[in-house]
PDB file of C-alpha atoms and ligand atoms in Angstrom:
ATOM      1  CA  ARG A 190     143.859  17.852 -38.345  1.00 65.00           C
ATOM      2  CA  GLU A 191     141.064  20.293 -37.629  1.00 81.00           C
ATOM      3  CA  ALA A 192     141.996  23.464 -35.795  1.00 89.00           C
ATOM      4  CA  VAL A 193     139.731  25.144 -33.262  1.00 90.00           C
ATOM      5  CA  TYR A 194     139.808  28.941 -32.924  1.00 93.00           C
ATOM      6  CA  ARG A 195     138.352  31.242 -30.336  1.00 93.00           C
ATOM      7  CA  VAL A 196     137.217  34.431 -32.103  1.00 94.00           C
ATOM      8  CA  LEU A 197     136.953  37.672 -30.165  1.00 94.00           C
ATOM      9  CA  ALA A 198     135.370  40.825 -31.691  1.00 95.00           C
ATOM     10  CA  ARG A 199     135.548  44.228 -30.002  1.00 94.00           C
ATOM     11  CA  PRO A 200     134.083  47.430 -31.507  1.00 92.00           C
ATOM     12  CA  LEU A 201     136.465  50.410 -31.216  1.00 92.00           C
ATOM     13  CA  ALA A 202     135.422  53.955 -30.375  1.00 90.00           C
ATOM     14  CA  PRO A 203     133.619  55.549 -33.424  1.00 90.00           C
ATOM     15  CA  ASP A 204     135.774  57.594 -35.823  1.00 90.00           C
ATOM     16  CA  PRO A 205     135.038  61.329 -36.163  1.00 90.00           C
ATOM     17  CA  ASP A 206     133.197  60.547 -39.431  1.00 90.00           C
ATOM     18  CA  GLY A 207     130.901  58.195 -37.462  1.00 88.00           C
ATOM     19  CA  SER A 208     132.232  54.917 -38.872  1.00 91.00           C
ATOM     20  CA  VAL A 209     132.921  52.088 -36.413  1.00 90.00           C
ATOM     21  CA  LYS A 210     135.838  49.704 -36.715  1.00 92.00           C
ATOM     22  CA  VAL A 211     135.795  46.267 -35.100  1.00 94.00           C
ATOM     23  CA  LEU A 212     138.945  44.536 -33.823  1.00 95.00           C
ATOM     24  CA  VAL A 213     138.762  40.796 -34.431  1.00 95.00           C
ATOM     25  CA  SER A 214     141.320  38.394 -32.950  1.00 95.00           C
ATOM     26  CA  PHE A 215     141.731  34.671 -33.518  1.00 94.00           C
ATOM     27  CA  GLN A 216     143.237  32.447 -30.852  1.00 93.00           C
ATOM     28  CA  ASP A 217     144.254  28.868 -31.693  1.00 92.00           C
ATOM     29  CA  VAL A 218     142.753  26.742 -28.879  1.00 91.00           C
ATOM     30  CA  THR A 219     143.110  23.348 -30.604  1.00 91.00           C
ATOM     31  CA  ASP A 220     145.389  21.841 -27.909  1.00 90.00           C
ATOM     32  CA  LEU A 221     143.196  23.156 -25.120  1.00 91.00           C
ATOM     33  CA  GLU A 222     140.100  21.694 -26.792  1.00 90.00           C
ATOM     34  CA  GLN A 223     141.809  18.337 -27.300  1.00 89.00           C
ATOM     35  CA  ALA A 224     142.968  18.196 -23.674  1.00 90.00           C
ATOM     36  CA  GLY A 225     139.413  18.988 -22.578  1.00 91.00           C
ATOM     37  CA  GLN A 226     137.987  16.284 -24.826  1.00 90.00           C
ATOM     38  CA  MET A 227     140.499  13.732 -23.508  1.00 89.00           C
ATOM     39  CA  ARG A 228     139.563  14.622 -19.943  1.00 91.00           C
ATOM     40  CA  ARG A 229     135.857  14.228 -20.709  1.00 93.00           C
ATOM     41  CA  ASP A 230     136.475  10.844 -22.416  1.00 92.00           C
ATOM     42  CA  PHE A 231     138.542   9.679 -19.444  1.00 93.00           C
ATOM     43  CA  VAL A 232     135.842  10.608 -16.929  1.00 94.00           C
ATOM     44  CA  ALA A 233     133.215   8.869 -19.085  1.00 95.00           C
ATOM     45  CA  ASN A 234     135.394   5.722 -19.292  1.00 94.00           C
ATOM     46  CA  VAL A 235     136.081   5.609 -15.544  1.00 95.00           C
ATOM     47  CA  SER A 236     132.377   6.073 -14.783  1.00 95.00           C
ATOM     48  CA  HIS A 237     131.453   3.277 -17.154  1.00 93.00           C
ATOM     49  CA  GLU A 238     134.124   0.920 -15.761  1.00 93.00           C
ATOM     50  CA  LEU A 239     132.903   1.537 -12.194  1.00 94.00           C
ATOM     51  CA  LYS A 240     129.228   1.398 -13.082  1.00 94.00           C
ATOM     52  CA  THR A 241     129.386  -2.143 -14.464  1.00 91.00           C
ATOM     53  CA  PRO A 242     130.557  -3.868 -11.241  1.00 92.00           C
ATOM     54  CA  LEU A 243     128.340  -1.580  -9.144  1.00 94.00           C
ATOM     55  CA  THR A 244     125.253  -2.565 -11.138  1.00 94.00           C
ATOM     56  CA  ALA A 245     126.174  -6.232 -10.721  1.00 92.00           C
ATOM     57  CA  LEU A 246     126.657  -5.776  -6.961  1.00 94.00           C
ATOM     58  CA  SER A 247     123.309  -4.003  -6.506  1.00 95.00           C
ATOM     59  CA  GLY A 248     121.582  -6.691  -8.566  1.00 94.00           C
ATOM     60  CA  PHE A 249     123.028  -9.529  -6.496  1.00 93.00           C
ATOM     61  CA  ILE A 250     122.218  -7.828  -3.179  1.00 93.00           C
ATOM     62  CA  GLU A 251     118.635  -7.655  -4.401  1.00 92.00           C
ATOM     63  CA  THR A 252     118.672 -11.358  -5.342  1.00 91.00           C
ATOM     64  CA  LEU A 253     120.243 -12.375  -2.010  1.00 91.00           C
ATOM     65  CA  ARG A 254     117.435 -10.576  -0.199  1.00 91.00           C
ATOM     66  CA  GLY A 255     114.805 -12.211  -2.405  1.00 89.00           C
ATOM     67  CA  ALA A 256     114.926 -15.393  -4.459  1.00 83.00           C
ATOM     68  CA  ALA A 257     118.272 -16.761  -3.179  1.00 83.00           C
ATOM     69  CA  ARG A 258     117.492 -16.156   0.484  1.00 85.00           C
ATOM     70  CA  ASP A 259     116.766 -19.764   1.385  1.00 88.00           C
ATOM     71  CA  ASP A 260     119.075 -21.407  -1.118  1.00 90.00           C
ATOM     72  CA  PRO A 261     122.561 -21.764   0.425  1.00 91.00           C
ATOM     73  CA  ALA A 262     124.184 -23.030  -2.802  1.00 92.00           C
ATOM     74  CA  ALA A 263     122.874 -20.090  -4.850  1.00 90.00           C
ATOM     75  CA  ARG A 264     123.867 -17.702  -2.066  1.00 92.00           C
ATOM     76  CA  GLU A 265     127.472 -18.967  -2.126  1.00 93.00           C
ATOM     77  CA  ARG A 266     127.596 -18.673  -5.894  1.00 93.00           C
ATOM     78  CA  PHE A 267     126.309 -15.090  -5.838  1.00 92.00           C
ATOM     79  CA  LEU A 268     128.664 -14.111  -3.003  1.00 94.00           C
ATOM     80  CA  ALA A 269     131.595 -15.433  -5.053  1.00 94.00           C
ATOM     81  CA  ILE A 270     130.530 -13.249  -7.998  1.00 92.00           C
ATOM     82  CA  MET A 271     130.118 -10.251  -5.699  1.00 94.00           C
ATOM     83  CA  GLU A 272     133.593 -10.823  -4.313  1.00 95.00           C
ATOM     84  CA  ARG A 273     135.008 -10.887  -7.839  1.00 92.00           C
ATOM     85  CA  GLU A 274     133.210  -7.670  -8.799  1.00 93.00           C
ATOM     86  CA  ALA A 275     134.386  -5.910  -5.615  1.00 95.00           C
ATOM     87  CA  GLY A 276     137.931  -7.081  -6.444  1.00 94.00           C
ATOM     88  CA  ARG A 277     137.585  -5.601  -9.918  1.00 92.00           C
ATOM     89  CA  MET A 278     136.586  -2.214  -8.477  1.00 95.00           C
ATOM     90  CA  ASN A 279     139.447  -2.385  -6.025  1.00 95.00           C
ATOM     91  CA  ARG A 280     141.993  -3.017  -8.776  1.00 95.00           C
ATOM     92  CA  LEU A 281     140.536  -0.242 -10.900  1.00 96.00           C
ATOM     93  CA  VAL A 282     140.740   2.311  -8.080  1.00 96.00           C
ATOM     94  CA  SER A 283     144.318   1.193  -7.208  1.00 96.00           C
ATOM     95  CA  ASP A 284     145.381   1.554 -10.845  1.00 96.00           C
ATOM     96  CA  LEU A 285     143.734   4.979 -11.098  1.00 96.00           C
ATOM     97  CA  LEU A 286     145.635   6.105  -7.994  1.00 96.00           C
ATOM     98  CA  SER A 287     148.925   4.738  -9.398  1.00 95.00           C
ATOM     99  CA  LEU A 288     148.307   6.516 -12.685  1.00 95.00           C
ATOM    100  CA  SER A 289     147.577   9.826 -11.013  1.00 94.00           C
ATOM    101  CA  ARG A 290     150.638   9.499  -8.729  1.00 93.00           C
ATOM    102  CA  VAL A 291     152.891   8.711 -11.686  1.00 93.00           C
ATOM    103  CA  GLU A 292     151.459  11.579 -13.716  1.00 90.00           C
ATOM    104  CA  SER A 293     151.984  14.134 -10.987  1.00 90.00           C
ATOM    105  CA  ALA A 294     155.597  12.987 -10.496  1.00 87.00           C
ATOM    106  CA  GLU A 295     156.361  12.886 -14.220  1.00 84.00           C
ATOM    107  CA  ARG A 296     158.364  16.133 -14.270  1.00 84.00           C
ATOM    108  CA  GLN A 297     160.525  15.140 -11.304  1.00 87.00           C
ATOM    109  CA  ARG A 298     163.648  13.209 -12.176  1.00 87.00           C
ATOM    110  CA  PRO A 299     163.875   9.986 -10.075  1.00 90.00           C
ATOM    111  CA  THR A 300     167.069   9.802  -8.010  1.00 87.00           C
ATOM    112  CA  GLY A 301     167.709   6.290  -6.579  1.00 92.00           C
ATOM    113  CA  GLN A 302     169.930   3.540  -8.043  1.00 95.00           C
ATOM    114  CA  VAL A 303     168.186   0.341  -9.047  1.00 97.00           C
ATOM    115  CA  ASP A 304     169.754  -2.962 -10.054  1.00 97.00           C
ATOM    116  CA  MET A 305     167.307  -4.275 -12.650  1.00 98.00           C
ATOM    117  CA  ALA A 306     168.584  -7.877 -12.340  1.00 97.00           C
ATOM    118  CA  ALA A 307     167.804  -7.971  -8.593  1.00 97.00           C
ATOM    119  CA  LEU A 308     164.503  -6.206  -9.223  1.00 97.00           C
ATOM    120  CA  VAL A 309     163.431  -8.801 -11.820  1.00 97.00           C
ATOM    121  CA  ASP A 310     164.312 -11.651  -9.423  1.00 96.00           C
ATOM    122  CA  SER A 311     162.393 -10.155  -6.482  1.00 95.00           C
ATOM    123  CA  THR A 312     159.378  -9.334  -8.665  1.00 94.00           C
ATOM    124  CA  LEU A 313     159.190 -12.934  -9.853  1.00 93.00           C
ATOM    125  CA  VAL A 314     159.377 -14.213  -6.264  1.00 91.00           C
ATOM    126  CA  THR A 315     156.469 -11.920  -5.301  1.00 90.00           C
ATOM    127  CA  LEU A 316     154.409 -12.830  -8.361  1.00 89.00           C
ATOM    128  CA  ARG A 317     154.964 -16.539  -7.784  1.00 86.00           C
ATOM    129  CA  ALA A 318     153.798 -16.188  -4.181  1.00 83.00           C
ATOM    130  CA  LEU A 319     150.755 -14.078  -5.030  1.00 77.00           C
ATOM    131  CA  SER A 320     149.268 -15.532  -8.159  1.00 69.00           C
ATOM    132  CA  GLN A 321     149.023 -18.555 -10.312  1.00 60.00           C
ATOM    133  CA  ALA A 322     152.355 -17.584 -11.824  1.00 60.00           C
ATOM    134  CA  ASP A 323     153.637 -21.057 -10.944  1.00 64.00           C
ATOM    135  CA  VAL A 324     151.695 -22.402 -13.930  1.00 69.00           C
ATOM    136  CA  MET A 325     154.117 -20.506 -16.155  1.00 80.00           C
ATOM    137  CA  GLU A 326     157.726 -21.228 -16.789  1.00 88.00           C
ATOM    138  CA  PHE A 327     159.989 -18.188 -16.463  1.00 91.00           C
ATOM    139  CA  GLU A 328     163.255 -18.131 -18.302  1.00 93.00           C
ATOM    140  CA  VAL A 329     165.484 -15.295 -17.127  1.00 95.00           C
ATOM    141  CA  GLU A 330     168.472 -14.721 -19.352  1.00 96.00           C
ATOM    142  CA  ARG A 331     171.337 -12.255 -18.958  1.00 96.00           C
ATOM    143  CA  ILE A 332     172.658 -11.524 -22.419  1.00 95.00           C
ATOM    144  CA  ASN A 333     175.916 -10.109 -20.973  1.00 95.00           C
ATOM    145  CA  GLU A 334     177.581  -9.433 -17.638  1.00 93.00           C
ATOM    146  CA  GLY A 335     175.894  -6.105 -16.955  1.00 83.00           C
ATOM    147  CA  PRO A 336     175.975  -3.998 -14.810  1.00 94.00           C
ATOM    148  CA  PHE A 337     172.209  -3.618 -15.040  1.00 96.00           C
ATOM    149  CA  VAL A 338     171.946  -0.547 -12.818  1.00 97.00           C
ATOM    150  CA  VAL A 339     169.695   2.370 -13.761  1.00 96.00           C
ATOM    151  CA  SER A 340     169.003   5.578 -11.879  1.00 92.00           C
ATOM    152  CA  GLY A 341     165.375   5.453 -10.969  1.00 94.00           C
ATOM    153  CA  ASP A 342     162.538   4.862  -8.582  1.00 95.00           C
ATOM    154  CA  ALA A 343     162.598   1.224  -7.399  1.00 96.00           C
ATOM    155  CA  ASP A 344     158.850   1.034  -6.619  1.00 95.00           C
ATOM    156  CA  GLN A 345     157.884   2.427 -10.001  1.00 96.00           C
ATOM    157  CA  LEU A 346     160.309   0.202 -11.914  1.00 97.00           C
ATOM    158  CA  GLN A 347     158.977  -2.784 -10.002  1.00 97.00           C
ATOM    159  CA  GLN A 348     155.510  -1.798 -11.192  1.00 97.00           C
ATOM    160  CA  VAL A 349     156.743  -1.776 -14.804  1.00 98.00           C
ATOM    161  CA  VAL A 350     158.151  -5.306 -14.481  1.00 98.00           C
ATOM    162  CA  THR A 351     155.062  -6.516 -12.570  1.00 96.00           C
ATOM    163  CA  ASN A 352     152.569  -5.146 -15.117  1.00 97.00           C
ATOM    164  CA  LEU A 353     154.478  -6.543 -18.099  1.00 97.00           C
ATOM    165  CA  VAL A 354     155.005  -9.979 -16.535  1.00 95.00           C
ATOM    166  CA  GLU A 355     151.363 -10.114 -15.362  1.00 93.00           C
ATOM    167  CA  ASN A 356     150.263  -9.391 -18.943  1.00 95.00           C
ATOM    168  CA  ALA A 357     152.563 -12.141 -20.234  1.00 94.00           C
ATOM    169  CA  ILE A 358     150.907 -14.508 -17.746  1.00 91.00           C
ATOM    170  CA  LYS A 359     147.358 -13.321 -18.617  1.00 90.00           C
ATOM    171  CA  TYR A 360     147.718 -13.378 -22.373  1.00 93.00           C
ATOM    172  CA  GLY A 361     150.509 -15.953 -22.735  1.00 89.00           C
ATOM    173  CA  ALA A 362     149.884 -19.569 -23.643  1.00 84.00           C
ATOM    174  CA  ASP A 363     148.534 -21.618 -20.710  1.00 77.00           C
ATOM    175  CA  GLY A 364     151.395 -23.393 -18.977  1.00 75.00           C
ATOM    176  CA  GLY A 365     153.696 -21.702 -21.467  1.00 84.00           C
ATOM    177  CA  LYS A 366     156.969 -19.903 -21.196  1.00 92.00           C
ATOM    178  CA  VAL A 367     157.743 -16.267 -20.447  1.00 94.00           C
ATOM    179  CA  ALA A 368     161.218 -15.160 -21.477  1.00 96.00           C
ATOM    180  CA  ILE A 369     162.837 -12.253 -19.633  1.00 97.00           C
ATOM    181  CA  ARG A 370     166.114 -10.936 -21.024  1.00 98.00           C
ATOM    182  CA  LEU A 371     168.449  -8.318 -19.617  1.00 98.00           C
ATOM    183  CA  GLU A 372     171.250  -6.680 -21.531  1.00 97.00           C
ATOM    184  CA  HIS A 373     173.678  -3.855 -20.859  1.00 96.00           C
ATOM    185  CA  LYS A 374     174.107  -1.755 -24.006  1.00 94.00           C
ATOM    186  CA  THR A 375     177.144   0.490 -24.109  1.00 91.00           C
ATOM    187  CA  ARG A 376     175.462   2.677 -26.680  1.00 89.00           C
ATOM    188  CA  GLU A 377     171.797   2.682 -27.496  1.00 85.00           C
ATOM    189  CA  LEU A 378     170.614   5.096 -30.156  1.00 85.00           C
ATOM    190  CA  ALA A 379     167.016   5.350 -28.949  1.00 86.00           C
ATOM    191  CA  ILE A 380     168.116   6.802 -25.612  1.00 87.00           C
ATOM    192  CA  ARG A 381     171.367   8.367 -26.863  1.00 87.00           C
ATOM    193  CA  GLY A 382     173.817   6.663 -24.545  1.00 90.00           C
ATOM    194  CA  PRO A 383     174.469   3.594 -22.422  1.00 93.00           C
ATOM    195  CA  GLY A 384     171.314   1.759 -21.473  1.00 95.00           C
ATOM    196  CA  ILE A 385     169.739  -1.290 -19.900  1.00 97.00           C
ATOM    197  CA  LYS A 386     167.485  -3.300 -22.160  1.00 97.00           C
ATOM    198  CA  LEU A 387     164.755  -5.438 -20.588  1.00 98.00           C
ATOM    199  CA  GLU A 388     162.722  -7.716 -22.821  1.00 98.00           C
ATOM    200  CA  ILE A 389     159.606  -9.563 -21.702  1.00 98.00           C
ATOM    201  CA  GLU A 390     158.293 -12.009 -24.251  1.00 97.00           C
ATOM    202  CA  ASP A 391     155.433 -14.487 -24.178  1.00 95.00           C
ATOM    203  CA  TYR A 392     154.330 -17.065 -26.708  1.00 94.00           C
ATOM    204  CA  GLY A 393     150.574 -16.574 -26.421  1.00 93.00           C
ATOM    205  CA  GLU A 394     147.876 -15.160 -28.665  1.00 92.00           C
ATOM    206  CA  GLY A 395     149.655 -11.887 -29.542  1.00 95.00           C
ATOM    207  CA  PHE A 396     147.786  -9.218 -31.541  1.00 96.00           C
ATOM    208  CA  ASP A 397     147.676  -7.469 -34.891  1.00 97.00           C
ATOM    209  CA  PRO A 398     150.470  -4.809 -34.999  1.00 97.00           C
ATOM    210  CA  ILE A 399     147.788  -2.308 -36.045  1.00 97.00           C
ATOM    211  CA  HIS A 400     146.943  -1.981 -32.309  1.00 97.00           C
ATOM    212  CA  ILE A 401     150.494  -1.133 -31.205  1.00 97.00           C
ATOM    213  CA  PRO A 402     150.266   2.699 -31.412  1.00 95.00           C
ATOM    214  CA  ARG A 403     147.159   2.760 -29.208  1.00 95.00           C
ATOM    215  CA  LEU A 404     148.051  -0.005 -26.731  1.00 96.00           C
ATOM    216  CA  THR A 405     149.394   2.363 -24.046  1.00 96.00           C
ATOM    217  CA  GLU A 406     146.272   4.560 -24.109  1.00 95.00           C
ATOM    218  CA  ARG A 407     144.130   4.361 -20.988  1.00 95.00           C
ATOM    219  CA  PHE A 408     141.394   1.750 -21.301  1.00 95.00           C
ATOM    220  CA  TYR A 409     142.482   0.650 -24.792  1.00 95.00           C
ATOM    221  CA  ARG A 410     142.063  -3.129 -25.080  1.00 95.00           C
ATOM    222  CA  VAL A 411     142.542  -5.406 -28.067  1.00 95.00           C
ATOM    223  CA  ASP A 412     139.878  -7.781 -26.772  1.00 93.00           C
ATOM    224  CA  GLY A 413     137.746  -6.172 -24.063  1.00 91.00           C
ATOM    225  CA  HIS A 414     135.958  -9.377 -23.168  1.00 90.00           C
ATOM    226  CA  ARG A 415     139.179 -11.332 -22.659  1.00 89.00           C
ATOM    227  CA  SER A 416     140.791  -8.508 -20.661  1.00 91.00           C
ATOM    228  CA  ARG A 417     137.810  -8.258 -18.274  1.00 88.00           C
ATOM    229  CA  GLU A 418     137.621 -12.027 -17.929  1.00 87.00           C
ATOM    230  CA  MET A 419     141.271 -12.010 -16.846  1.00 88.00           C
ATOM    231  CA  GLY A 420     140.572  -9.225 -14.331  1.00 87.00           C
ATOM    232  CA  GLY A 421     142.282  -6.502 -16.406  1.00 92.00           C
ATOM    233  CA  THR A 422     141.622  -2.798 -15.832  1.00 95.00           C
ATOM    234  CA  GLY A 423     142.916  -1.534 -19.182  1.00 96.00           C
ATOM    235  CA  LEU A 424     145.327   0.789 -17.349  1.00 97.00           C
ATOM    236  CA  GLY A 425     148.437  -1.415 -16.911  1.00 97.00           C
ATOM    237  CA  LEU A 426     150.291  -0.332 -20.031  1.00 98.00           C
ATOM    238  CA  ALA A 427     149.308   3.352 -19.594  1.00 97.00           C
ATOM    239  CA  ILE A 428     150.996   3.223 -16.168  1.00 97.00           C
ATOM    240  CA  VAL A 429     154.053   1.452 -17.662  1.00 98.00           C
ATOM    241  CA  LYS A 430     154.379   4.098 -20.380  1.00 97.00           C
ATOM    242  CA  HIS A 431     154.213   7.027 -17.922  1.00 96.00           C
ATOM    243  CA  ILE A 432     156.824   5.479 -15.632  1.00 97.00           C
ATOM    244  CA  ILE A 433     159.192   4.826 -18.543  1.00 97.00           C
ATOM    245  CA  ASN A 434     158.727   8.425 -19.772  1.00 95.00           C
ATOM    246  CA  ARG A 435     159.577   9.724 -16.312  1.00 95.00           C
ATOM    247  CA  HIS A 436     162.813   7.703 -16.463  1.00 95.00           C
ATOM    248  CA  ARG A 437     163.613   9.105 -19.946  1.00 94.00           C
ATOM    249  CA  GLY A 438     163.354   5.584 -21.337  1.00 96.00           C
ATOM    250  CA  ARG A 439     161.629   3.973 -24.307  1.00 97.00           C
ATOM    251  CA  LEU A 440     159.025   1.235 -24.716  1.00 98.00           C
ATOM    252  CA  LYS A 441     158.919  -0.846 -27.883  1.00 97.00           C
ATOM    253  CA  ILE A 442     156.150  -3.343 -28.621  1.00 98.00           C
ATOM    254  CA  ASP A 443     156.262  -6.159 -31.191  1.00 98.00           C
ATOM    255  CA  SER A 444     153.651  -8.780 -31.953  1.00 97.00           C
ATOM    256  CA  GLU A 445     151.962 -10.825 -34.628  1.00 95.00           C
ATOM    257  CA  PRO A 446     148.630 -12.622 -34.191  1.00 95.00           C
ATOM    258  CA  GLY A 447     149.224 -16.086 -32.717  1.00 92.00           C
ATOM    259  CA  GLN A 448     152.952 -15.410 -32.349  1.00 93.00           C
ATOM    260  CA  GLY A 449     153.090 -13.978 -28.822  1.00 95.00           C
ATOM    261  CA  ALA A 450     154.136 -10.488 -27.846  1.00 97.00           C
ATOM    262  CA  ARG A 451     157.412  -8.834 -26.928  1.00 98.00           C
ATOM    263  CA  PHE A 452     157.716  -5.695 -24.793  1.00 98.00           C
ATOM    264  CA  THR A 453     161.165  -4.058 -24.802  1.00 98.00           C
ATOM    265  CA  VAL A 454     162.026  -1.456 -22.175  1.00 98.00           C
ATOM    266  CA  LEU A 455     165.119   0.695 -22.623  1.00 97.00           C
ATOM    267  CA  LEU A 456     166.313   2.709 -19.641  1.00 97.00           C
ATOM    268  CA  PRO A 457     169.367   4.967 -19.421  1.00 95.00           C
ATOM    269  CA  ALA A 458     172.129   3.213 -17.434  1.00 94.00           C
ATOM    270  CA  ALA A 459     173.168   4.853 -14.151  1.00 92.00           C
ATOM    271  CA  GLY A 460     176.330   6.952 -14.442  1.00 80.00           C
ATOM    272  CA  PRO A 461     179.580   5.802 -12.806  1.00 68.00           C
TER     273      PRO A 461
HETATM  274  P1  ADP B 675     144.588  -4.960 -19.292  1.00 92.06           P
HETATM  275  O1  ADP B 675     144.271  -4.676 -17.873  1.00 92.06           O
HETATM  276  O2  ADP B 675     143.376  -5.005 -20.169  1.00 92.06           O
HETATM  277  O3  ADP B 675     145.483  -6.136 -19.473  1.00 92.06           O
HETATM  278  P2  ADP B 675     146.820  -3.289 -20.224  1.00 92.06           P
HETATM  279  O4  ADP B 675     146.905  -1.795 -20.296  1.00 92.06           O
HETATM  280  O5  ADP B 675     147.800  -3.992 -19.385  1.00 92.06           O
HETATM  281  O6  ADP B 675     145.325  -3.610 -19.788  1.00 92.06           O
HETATM  282  O7  ADP B 675     146.906  -3.857 -21.711  1.00 92.06           O
HETATM  283  C1  ADP B 675     146.075  -3.307 -22.707  1.00 92.06           C
HETATM  284  C2  ADP B 675     145.691  -4.368 -23.712  1.00 92.06           C
HETATM  285  O8  ADP B 675     146.851  -4.791 -24.443  1.00 92.06           O
HETATM  286  C3  ADP B 675     145.116  -5.639 -23.110  1.00 92.06           C
HETATM  287  O9  ADP B 675     143.736  -5.525 -22.890  1.00 92.06           O
HETATM  288  C4  ADP B 675     145.440  -6.669 -24.178  1.00 92.06           C
HETATM  289  O10 ADP B 675     144.443  -6.623 -25.182  1.00 92.06           O
HETATM  290  C5  ADP B 675     146.748  -6.156 -24.792  1.00 92.06           C
HETATM  291  N1  ADP B 675     147.938  -6.850 -24.264  1.00 92.06           N
HETATM  292  C6  ADP B 675     148.775  -6.417 -23.297  1.00 92.06           C
HETATM  293  N2  ADP B 675     149.779  -7.283 -23.096  1.00 92.06           N
HETATM  294  C7  ADP B 675     149.575  -8.310 -23.941  1.00 92.06           C
HETATM  295  C8  ADP B 675     150.274  -9.550 -24.212  1.00 92.06           C
HETATM  296  N3  ADP B 675     151.383  -9.902 -23.558  1.00 92.06           N
HETATM  297  N4  ADP B 675     149.769 -10.361 -25.175  1.00 92.06           N
HETATM  298  C9  ADP B 675     148.637 -10.034 -25.846  1.00 92.06           C
HETATM  299  N5  ADP B 675     147.936  -8.886 -25.638  1.00 92.06           N
HETATM  300  C10 ADP B 675     148.395  -8.043 -24.696  1.00 92.06           C
END
């Protein structure tokens, strides 16, 4: 990788013979530069994501005042689009707030005790009530008897399950199946100790594994058009990743094009 240095030169007091020495120091500011670049990219992305629905809204307000004024059918159609665009902005701002909350809490160790089996059940009830999740078939499987208790923040872990299941619904096969598996592992190498493994698998379009390393980056999408069409913000997996990091867990992603996708979350099991 390229390194970036800050170079400082300072002339010293002249020697008795009149010669002047210069002190030159080099400071490696590569990380600082990269952090700055990432911040600038993020701001540019957020501005772009907000600008698109705002432009659409301004355009439709204009049309409602003008051409569509006396056409009730057109007015209804435009209002429906405006509602969708406002919803998109709302989701984006909510996700940005979640991301910033999770980031600022990342160094604090969560303290509560959370039963992942109960949390999966309640999340599915909520999702079924809120969305078109009833078009999907959920298959919840407990690989062993548990216990499935982790020490963590219940709200944040619920967000992990919600985001992963919502993605399985969005990108899974229409009317297809989503498999959710829970397993207590007495020893799990990746987290160096006993852990709870949660797998969420769909049988939809999947993606080329080449995308896997970048999938949890903010605003990274495999297919931007499809994500936006499904109401995605491009932030769901970034939020998931931060929450799992805060819980000292691991996220593993597997997929092949046309073969669905599997997201595996490993969380340290709560102590006795
Ligand atoms: P989005 O709001 O776009 O869904 P996410 O951060 O949740 O954002 O996911 C990032 C991208 O990863 C998505 O745009 C999509 O391309 C891909 N992705 C996530 N989950 C799945 C899945 N279950 N199947 C196929 N692609 C997925």
